[in-house]
Amino acid sequence: MSEETGERIFNGLPAAGGIAIGPAFVYEREEVFVSERVLTPDEVDREILLLNEAMLRTRQELERIVSFARKKLDDDAAKIFESQLLMLEDIEMLHSLERRLREEKKNADFLIYDELKRYREMFDGAKDIALRERMADLDEVGQRIMRNLQKKRLHLTVEGRHIIISEQLTPSDTLLFSRNDVLGYATDTGGIASHAAILSRSLKIPAVTAMQGASKEIRTGDLVILDGQHGILIVNPTEEHQREYERKSSRIESLEAELAELVDLPCVTTDGHKVELSANAEFVDELEYIITQGSKGIGLYRTEHLYIAKGDFPSEQEQFIEYSATAQSMYPQTVIFRTFDIGGDKHLNRGIPEQNPFLGWRGIRMMLDEPDLFRQQFRAILRASTMKNIKLMFPMISGLSELEEVLGIFEEVKLELRDKQINFDEHMEVGVMIEVPSAIFVADELAKRVDFFSIGTNDLVQYLMAVDRNNELIADLYQEFHPAVIRALKTIIDTGHRNNIWVGMCGEMAGNPLATVLLLGLGLDEFSMVPSVIPEVKKIIRSTNYEDAQRIAHQALQLPTSRKVRDFLEAYVRERQPQMMAALLNDDPDGDGNHVSALPVSRIAADEDHGPGDADSDSGKKTED
Ligand code: PEP
Ligand code: MG
């Protein structure tokens, strides 16, 4: 803590980029308390009347929110509220509250509370973000009905421009506070993929989340700096920090303006070498945003989210609808669908418990054991391909016989469709993900059977280095710049090119701006990444000379440790792109060097020589200065 101002620094997760400086407004959501009451027989009809009134009022409120959301947000973010409106129908119909009320003779708000509790128990511990968010939305709708039953009102107004600090914010809190011209949001709980975080990004309001109890230690009126890019909140900052962040804020504004101008420009180096930038996607809902970021199509569509959202395999028709909608929305850009990669951390409910799921019944292994499910997925993808903008790839291929078996089933399905005179793209490109180390050594044989490779560095690094990608204890050993990794990348890319196929990358490394020049110089043809980093990567590529990049890659390949490769690349970007580097590493080139140290969480894991102190301050734990 600083003696001068009582400054305190909290570290959390970056939920929406940008810097905000202003007074805090600590918001405590008023909980709805419910007690169980047994009704007398003549109270029942009146309670049903009250329930219907509360439902009607809730519907009107939600309709107003939906129409406000449509004006203020992009279509996909507005859908969060449309789906809450649909949930209202679910609550009414599925649980036949009225019937329960007549049978059990209990007060309506208690019955709603009870239904929500049942749901919560069902979804408790769900790892899937989509399911957890659905539960949170349902909870919000339920709370709204209970509040209306109790004829209470929520007050979401704040005078003047503030940074809202709260234990938690629901999607409608986030939206409705934005009417008051708020500067930023900081919450104790929530993840970067929560609906509230998605809304902050759509509203372009900086936000940090997972602040671990910060809201209890901040008072309304405290001066706060919120760094939404690095997940930092500084309360009662020193003058030095205020000046530093004011400078950063104006730098970010000019960088953003510059990046926005790149959206429609091609991704080409200064000497005319062209590469493709595409996006990784999991939901139809993301497509609109992907297009606005200047993506040339989708380089990885993780189809398993359909399975995860449903808790079981979707039918052929359900898959067909999703794949067609995606292909149509992206047309004329292409979409690469990856066949189900279930297993590993994307758990399979009906599976047998495995000791080492990442080395177990996962991806292609599971699908080859379930050929009917595989056929179903192939049929759905082929049927959706009539616009000829779909490509297909297989995860976890470890060798040629596996690939031949998969291609055999694929050909059988094509034959079947031809027999039934069902149209599909006869020339659909097919690729293999290179993410199991054995595939590198048989890449020559694999390349002869497919049209492209897509390197899955998330798994490739974990399998190559024997480091669990989700284990925080050994996160410092997960090194995408390790010489073994970058030399493997060179082998894969060279082997692909020798066999005249293109080579892309859809692992996180493709979106790490520090890796861009290296990957470009290694000859990567396509980079597929989370859409938000596309402009940054494009800016680097557009200001790089391809021959320089080749030289950089050649030099990096000679270096003996991950640290040396990283430092070398960092020095190059720092020299060529000082503004970008400053934003990436939270440097302050104009300042006095006394800056708050933080790296985005994903970058920390890649840095081998971070001491335990540094790593701690970025792991979402609260720290004091
Ligand atoms: C990868 O392994 O790099 C990849 C893109 O696939 P996933 O993260 O879904 O395993
Ligand atoms: Mg993978």
CSV table of C-alpha atoms in Angstrom, one decimal, residues 121-448:
chain,number,residue,atom,x,y,z
A,121,GLU,CA,-28.3,-28.4,-8.5
A,122,MET,CA,-28.6,-30.0,-12.0
A,123,PHE,CA,-26.0,-27.6,-13.5
A,124,ASP,CA,-23.8,-27.3,-10.4
A,125,GLY,CA,-20.2,-27.8,-11.3
A,126,ALA,CA,-20.9,-27.7,-15.0
A,127,LYS,CA,-17.6,-27.0,-16.7
A,128,ASP,CA,-19.2,-25.8,-19.9
A,129,ILE,CA,-19.4,-22.0,-20.0
A,130,ALA,CA,-22.5,-22.0,-22.2
A,131,LEU,CA,-24.4,-24.1,-19.7
A,132,ARG,CA,-23.2,-22.0,-16.7
A,133,GLU,CA,-24.3,-18.9,-18.5
A,134,ARG,CA,-27.6,-20.4,-19.4
A,135,MET,CA,-28.1,-21.1,-15.7
A,136,ALA,CA,-27.1,-17.5,-14.8
A,137,ASP,CA,-29.6,-16.1,-17.3
A,138,LEU,CA,-32.3,-18.4,-15.9
A,139,ASP,CA,-31.5,-17.2,-12.5
A,140,GLU,CA,-31.8,-13.6,-13.5
A,141,VAL,CA,-35.2,-14.2,-15.1
A,142,GLY,CA,-36.3,-16.0,-12.0
A,143,GLN,CA,-35.1,-13.2,-9.7
A,144,ARG,CA,-36.9,-10.7,-11.8
A,145,ILE,CA,-40.2,-12.6,-11.5
A,146,MET,CA,-39.8,-13.0,-7.7
A,147,ARG,CA,-39.0,-9.3,-7.4
A,148,ASN,CA,-42.1,-8.5,-9.3
A,149,LEU,CA,-44.2,-10.8,-7.1
A,150,GLN,CA,-42.9,-8.9,-4.1
A,151,LYS,CA,-43.5,-5.7,-5.9
A,152,LYS,CA,-39.9,-4.5,-5.4
A,153,ARG,CA,-37.9,-2.3,-7.8
A,154,LEU,CA,-34.3,-2.4,-8.8
A,155,HIS,CA,-32.4,0.9,-8.9
A,156,LEU,CA,-29.8,1.0,-11.5
A,157,THR,CA,-29.0,4.6,-11.8
A,158,VAL,CA,-25.9,6.5,-10.9
A,159,GLU,CA,-25.3,10.2,-11.1
A,160,GLY,CA,-22.2,11.3,-13.1
A,161,ARG,CA,-19.5,9.2,-14.7
A,162,HIS,CA,-18.3,6.3,-12.5
A,163,ILE,CA,-16.6,3.0,-12.6
A,164,ILE,CA,-19.1,0.4,-11.3
A,165,ILE,CA,-17.6,-1.9,-8.7
A,166,SER,CA,-19.7,-4.9,-7.7
A,167,GLU,CA,-19.5,-8.5,-6.5
A,168,GLN,CA,-21.3,-9.6,-9.6
A,169,LEU,CA,-23.2,-8.0,-12.5
A,170,THR,CA,-26.0,-9.7,-14.5
A,171,PRO,CA,-26.3,-9.0,-18.2
A,172,SER,CA,-29.1,-6.6,-17.6
A,173,ASP,CA,-27.2,-4.7,-14.9
A,174,THR,CA,-24.4,-4.3,-17.4
A,175,LEU,CA,-26.7,-3.1,-20.1
A,176,LEU,CA,-28.9,-0.8,-17.9
A,177,PHE,CA,-26.0,0.8,-16.1
A,178,SER,CA,-24.6,1.8,-19.5
A,179,ARG,CA,-27.5,4.2,-19.9
A,180,ASN,CA,-25.7,6.3,-17.2
A,181,ASP,CA,-22.6,6.8,-19.2
A,182,VAL,CA,-20.5,4.5,-17.0
A,183,LEU,CA,-16.7,4.4,-17.5
A,184,GLY,CA,-16.0,0.8,-16.6
A,185,TYR,CA,-17.0,-2.3,-14.7
A,186,ALA,CA,-15.1,-4.3,-12.1
A,187,THR,CA,-16.6,-7.5,-10.6
A,188,ASP,CA,-15.4,-9.9,-7.9
A,189,THR,CA,-16.7,-12.9,-9.8
A,190,GLY,CA,-17.3,-14.0,-13.4
A,191,GLY,CA,-15.2,-15.1,-16.3
A,192,ILE,CA,-14.1,-13.5,-19.5
A,193,ALA,CA,-16.6,-15.5,-21.4
A,194,SER,CA,-19.5,-14.6,-19.2
A,195,HIS,CA,-22.5,-12.8,-20.7
A,196,ALA,CA,-21.7,-9.7,-18.7
A,197,ALA,CA,-18.1,-9.7,-20.1
A,198,ILE,CA,-19.4,-10.2,-23.7
A,199,LEU,CA,-21.8,-7.3,-23.2
A,200,SER,CA,-19.0,-5.0,-21.9
A,201,ARG,CA,-17.0,-5.8,-25.0
A,202,SER,CA,-20.0,-5.1,-27.2
A,203,LEU,CA,-20.7,-1.9,-25.4
A,204,LYS,CA,-17.0,-1.0,-25.6
A,205,ILE,CA,-16.8,-0.3,-21.9
A,206,PRO,CA,-13.6,-1.4,-20.2
A,207,ALA,CA,-14.1,-4.2,-17.7
A,208,VAL,CA,-12.1,-6.5,-15.3
A,209,THR,CA,-13.5,-9.5,-13.6
A,210,ALA,CA,-12.5,-12.2,-11.0
A,211,MET,CA,-11.2,-9.4,-8.6
A,212,GLN,CA,-11.6,-11.8,-5.7
A,213,GLY,CA,-13.3,-9.6,-3.1
A,214,ALA,CA,-12.1,-6.2,-4.2
A,215,SER,CA,-15.7,-4.8,-4.0
A,216,LYS,CA,-15.6,-5.2,-0.2
A,217,GLU,CA,-12.5,-3.0,0.1
A,218,ILE,CA,-13.5,-0.1,-2.1
A,219,ARG,CA,-15.8,2.7,-1.2
A,220,THR,CA,-18.0,4.8,-3.5
A,221,GLY,CA,-16.1,7.9,-4.4
A,222,ASP,CA,-12.6,6.3,-4.3
A,223,LEU,CA,-10.5,7.2,-7.3
A,224,VAL,CA,-10.0,4.1,-9.4
A,225,ILE,CA,-7.9,3.2,-12.5
A,226,LEU,CA,-9.3,0.2,-14.4
A,227,ASP,CA,-7.0,-1.5,-16.9
A,228,GLY,CA,-9.3,-3.7,-18.9
A,229,GLN,CA,-6.5,-5.0,-21.1
A,230,HIS,CA,-4.5,-6.5,-18.3
A,231,GLY,CA,-7.2,-7.1,-15.7
A,232,ILE,CA,-5.8,-4.6,-13.1
A,233,LEU,CA,-7.7,-2.3,-10.8
A,234,ILE,CA,-5.8,0.4,-8.9
A,235,VAL,CA,-7.6,2.1,-6.0
A,236,ASN,CA,-6.5,5.6,-4.8
A,237,PRO,CA,-3.6,5.6,-7.2
A,238,THR,CA,-0.4,7.6,-6.7
A,239,GLU,CA,0.0,10.6,-9.0
A,240,GLU,CA,2.7,8.7,-10.8
A,241,HIS,CA,0.3,5.9,-11.7
A,242,GLN,CA,-2.4,8.4,-12.7
A,243,ARG,CA,0.0,10.1,-15.1
A,244,GLU,CA,1.2,6.7,-16.4
A,245,TYR,CA,-2.3,5.5,-17.1
A,246,GLU,CA,-3.4,8.8,-18.7
A,247,ARG,CA,-0.6,8.5,-21.2
A,248,LYS,CA,-1.5,4.8,-21.8
A,249,SER,CA,-5.1,5.6,-22.3
A,250,SER,CA,-4.3,8.2,-25.1
A,251,ARG,CA,-1.9,5.7,-26.7
A,252,ILE,CA,-4.4,3.0,-26.7
A,253,GLU,CA,-7.0,5.3,-28.3
A,254,SER,CA,-4.6,6.2,-31.2
A,255,LEU,CA,-3.6,2.5,-31.6
A,256,GLU,CA,-7.2,1.4,-31.8
A,257,ALA,CA,-8.0,4.1,-34.4
A,258,GLU,CA,-5.1,2.8,-36.4
A,259,LEU,CA,-6.2,-0.9,-36.1
A,260,ALA,CA,-9.7,0.0,-37.1
A,261,GLU,CA,-8.5,1.3,-40.4
A,262,LEU,CA,-6.9,-2.1,-41.2
A,263,VAL,CA,-10.1,-4.1,-41.2
A,264,ASP,CA,-10.7,-4.1,-44.9
A,265,LEU,CA,-7.1,-4.1,-46.0
A,266,PRO,CA,-5.5,-7.4,-47.3
A,267,CYS,CA,-3.0,-9.2,-45.0
A,268,VAL,CA,0.1,-8.8,-47.1
A,269,THR,CA,3.7,-8.1,-46.1
A,270,THR,CA,5.5,-4.9,-47.3
A,271,ASP,CA,7.1,-7.0,-50.1
A,272,GLY,CA,3.9,-8.6,-51.3
A,273,HIS,CA,3.8,-12.0,-49.5
A,274,LYS,CA,0.1,-12.8,-48.8
A,275,VAL,CA,-1.2,-14.9,-45.9
A,276,GLU,CA,-4.7,-15.6,-44.7
A,277,LEU,CA,-6.0,-14.5,-41.3
A,278,SER,CA,-9.1,-16.3,-40.0
A,279,ALA,CA,-11.0,-16.8,-36.8
A,280,ASN,CA,-11.6,-19.6,-34.3
A,281,ALA,CA,-15.2,-20.0,-33.5
A,282,GLU,CA,-17.5,-22.2,-31.4
A,283,PHE,CA,-20.9,-20.6,-31.7
A,284,VAL,CA,-23.1,-19.2,-34.5
A,285,ASP,CA,-23.5,-16.2,-32.2
A,286,GLU,CA,-19.9,-15.1,-32.7
A,287,LEU,CA,-20.0,-14.8,-36.5
A,288,GLU,CA,-21.1,-11.2,-36.7
A,289,TYR,CA,-18.2,-10.1,-34.5
A,290,ILE,CA,-15.8,-12.3,-36.4
A,291,ILE,CA,-16.7,-10.5,-39.7
A,292,THR,CA,-16.3,-7.1,-38.1
A,293,GLN,CA,-12.7,-7.9,-37.1
A,294,GLY,CA,-11.6,-8.4,-40.7
A,295,SER,CA,-11.4,-12.2,-40.7
A,296,LYS,CA,-11.1,-14.2,-43.9
A,297,GLY,CA,-13.4,-17.0,-42.8
A,298,ILE,CA,-13.2,-19.4,-40.0
A,299,GLY,CA,-10.1,-21.5,-39.6
A,300,LEU,CA,-11.4,-23.7,-36.8
A,301,TYR,CA,-15.0,-24.3,-35.9
A,302,ARG,CA,-15.1,-26.5,-32.8
A,303,THR,CA,-18.2,-28.6,-33.5
A,304,GLU,CA,-18.1,-30.3,-30.1
A,305,HIS,CA,-19.8,-27.3,-28.5
A,306,LEU,CA,-23.0,-28.6,-29.9
A,307,TYR,CA,-22.5,-31.8,-28.0
A,308,ILE,CA,-21.5,-29.9,-24.8
A,309,ALA,CA,-24.5,-27.6,-25.0
A,310,LYS,CA,-26.9,-30.4,-25.4
A,311,GLY,CA,-25.2,-32.9,-23.1
A,312,ASP,CA,-25.4,-35.5,-25.8
A,313,PHE,CA,-24.8,-35.9,-29.5
A,314,PRO,CA,-27.0,-33.6,-31.6
A,315,SER,CA,-29.0,-35.3,-34.4
A,316,GLU,CA,-28.0,-35.1,-38.0
A,317,GLN,CA,-30.7,-32.5,-38.6
A,318,GLU,CA,-29.6,-30.3,-35.6
A,319,GLN,CA,-26.1,-30.4,-36.9
A,320,PHE,CA,-27.1,-29.7,-40.5
A,321,ILE,CA,-29.0,-26.6,-39.3
A,322,GLU,CA,-26.0,-25.3,-37.4
A,323,TYR,CA,-23.5,-26.0,-40.1
A,324,SER,CA,-25.7,-24.5,-42.9
A,325,ALA,CA,-26.4,-21.4,-40.9
A,326,THR,CA,-22.7,-20.9,-40.2
A,327,ALA,CA,-21.7,-21.5,-43.9
A,328,GLN,CA,-24.4,-19.1,-45.0
A,329,SER,CA,-23.4,-16.3,-42.6
A,330,MET,CA,-19.8,-16.6,-43.6
A,331,TYR,CA,-20.4,-16.9,-47.4
A,332,PRO,CA,-18.4,-16.3,-49.6
A,333,GLN,CA,-15.7,-16.8,-46.9
A,334,THR,CA,-14.9,-20.4,-46.0
A,335,VAL,CA,-15.5,-22.3,-42.8
A,336,ILE,CA,-13.3,-25.2,-41.6
A,337,PHE,CA,-15.4,-27.5,-39.5
A,338,ARG,CA,-13.4,-29.8,-37.2
A,339,THR,CA,-15.1,-33.1,-36.5
A,340,PHE,CA,-16.1,-33.7,-32.8
A,341,ASP,CA,-13.1,-33.5,-30.5
A,342,ILE,CA,-14.7,-34.8,-27.4
A,343,GLY,CA,-12.7,-36.2,-24.5
A,344,GLY,CA,-9.7,-34.7,-22.8
A,345,ASP,CA,-11.1,-31.7,-20.9
A,346,LYS,CA,-14.2,-31.7,-23.1
A,347,HIS,CA,-15.7,-34.4,-20.9
A,348,LEU,CA,-17.9,-37.1,-22.2
A,349,ASN,CA,-20.8,-37.8,-19.8
A,350,ARG,CA,-21.4,-41.3,-20.9
A,351,GLY,CA,-17.7,-42.3,-21.0
A,352,ILE,CA,-15.9,-44.6,-18.5
A,353,PRO,CA,-13.7,-42.6,-16.1
A,354,GLU,CA,-10.2,-42.4,-17.4
A,355,GLN,CA,-7.0,-41.8,-15.5
A,356,ASN,CA,-5.4,-39.7,-18.2
A,357,PRO,CA,-8.2,-38.4,-20.4
A,358,PHE,CA,-5.9,-36.2,-22.5
A,359,LEU,CA,-4.0,-39.4,-23.5
A,360,GLY,CA,-7.2,-41.4,-23.7
A,361,TRP,CA,-10.4,-41.9,-25.6
A,362,ARG,CA,-10.4,-38.5,-27.3
A,363,GLY,CA,-11.2,-36.9,-30.7
A,364,ILE,CA,-10.8,-39.1,-33.6
A,365,ARG,CA,-10.2,-42.2,-31.4
A,366,MET,CA,-13.6,-41.9,-30.0
A,367,MET,CA,-15.3,-41.1,-33.3
A,368,LEU,CA,-13.7,-44.1,-35.0
A,369,ASP,CA,-15.2,-46.3,-32.3
A,370,GLU,CA,-18.6,-44.8,-32.9
A,371,PRO,CA,-18.7,-44.9,-36.7
A,372,ASP,CA,-22.5,-44.2,-36.9
A,373,LEU,CA,-22.0,-40.9,-35.1
A,374,PHE,CA,-19.2,-40.1,-37.4
A,375,ARG,CA,-21.3,-40.9,-40.5
A,376,GLN,CA,-24.1,-38.7,-39.1
A,377,GLN,CA,-21.6,-35.7,-38.7
A,378,PHE,CA,-20.2,-36.3,-42.2
A,379,ARG,CA,-23.7,-36.4,-43.7
A,380,ALA,CA,-24.6,-33.1,-41.9
A,381,ILE,CA,-21.4,-31.3,-43.0
A,382,LEU,CA,-21.7,-32.6,-46.6
A,383,ARG,CA,-25.3,-31.7,-46.9
A,384,ALA,CA,-24.5,-28.2,-45.7
A,385,SER,CA,-21.7,-27.8,-48.2
A,386,THR,CA,-23.7,-26.9,-51.3
A,387,MET,CA,-22.4,-23.3,-51.4
A,388,LYS,CA,-18.9,-24.8,-51.6
A,389,ASN,CA,-17.5,-22.8,-48.8
A,390,ILE,CA,-16.9,-25.6,-46.3
A,391,LYS,CA,-13.7,-27.4,-45.5
A,392,LEU,CA,-13.3,-30.3,-43.1
A,393,MET,CA,-10.6,-31.4,-40.7
A,394,PHE,CA,-9.9,-34.1,-38.2
A,395,PRO,CA,-8.4,-33.6,-34.7
A,396,MET,CA,-5.9,-35.9,-32.9
A,397,ILE,CA,-4.7,-37.8,-35.9
A,398,SER,CA,-1.6,-39.8,-34.9
A,399,GLY,CA,-0.8,-41.8,-38.0
A,400,LEU,CA,-1.7,-42.9,-41.5
A,401,SER,CA,-3.9,-45.8,-40.7
A,402,GLU,CA,-6.2,-43.6,-38.5
A,403,LEU,CA,-6.4,-41.1,-41.3
A,404,GLU,CA,-7.2,-43.8,-43.9
A,405,GLU,CA,-9.9,-45.2,-41.8
A,406,VAL,CA,-11.5,-41.8,-41.4
A,407,LEU,CA,-11.2,-41.0,-45.1
A,408,GLY,CA,-12.7,-44.4,-45.8
A,409,ILE,CA,-15.8,-43.6,-43.8
A,410,PHE,CA,-16.0,-40.2,-45.4
A,411,GLU,CA,-15.9,-41.7,-48.9
A,412,GLU,CA,-18.7,-44.2,-48.0
A,413,VAL,CA,-20.9,-41.4,-46.8
A,414,LYS,CA,-20.3,-39.5,-50.0
A,415,LEU,CA,-21.3,-42.6,-52.0
A,416,GLU,CA,-24.5,-42.9,-50.0
A,417,LEU,CA,-25.4,-39.3,-50.6
A,418,ARG,CA,-24.7,-39.7,-54.4
A,419,ASP,CA,-27.0,-42.8,-54.4
A,420,LYS,CA,-29.7,-40.7,-52.8
A,421,GLN,CA,-29.0,-37.9,-55.2
A,422,ILE,CA,-28.3,-35.5,-52.4
A,423,ASN,CA,-26.2,-32.5,-53.4
A,424,PHE,CA,-22.9,-31.7,-51.7
A,425,ASP,CA,-19.6,-30.2,-52.6
A,426,GLU,CA,-17.7,-32.9,-54.5
A,427,HIS,CA,-14.4,-31.0,-54.1
A,428,MET,CA,-14.6,-30.2,-50.4
A,429,GLU,CA,-11.0,-29.7,-49.1
A,430,VAL,CA,-10.1,-32.0,-46.3
A,431,GLY,CA,-7.3,-31.5,-43.7
A,432,VAL,CA,-5.5,-33.0,-40.7
A,433,MET,CA,-4.8,-31.2,-37.5
A,434,ILE,CA,-1.2,-31.7,-36.5
A,435,GLU,CA,-1.3,-31.8,-32.8
A,436,VAL,CA,0.0,-35.3,-31.8
A,437,PRO,CA,3.8,-35.5,-32.0
A,438,SER,CA,3.8,-38.8,-33.9
A,439,ALA,CA,2.0,-37.0,-36.8
A,440,ILE,CA,5.0,-34.8,-37.4
A,441,PHE,CA,7.1,-37.8,-38.2
A,442,VAL,CA,4.6,-39.3,-40.7
A,443,ALA,CA,3.6,-35.9,-42.0
A,444,ASP,CA,4.9,-36.8,-45.5
A,445,GLU,CA,2.5,-39.7,-45.7
A,446,LEU,CA,-0.4,-37.7,-44.3
A,447,ALA,CA,0.2,-34.8,-46.6
A,448,LYS,CA,-0.3,-37.0,-49.6
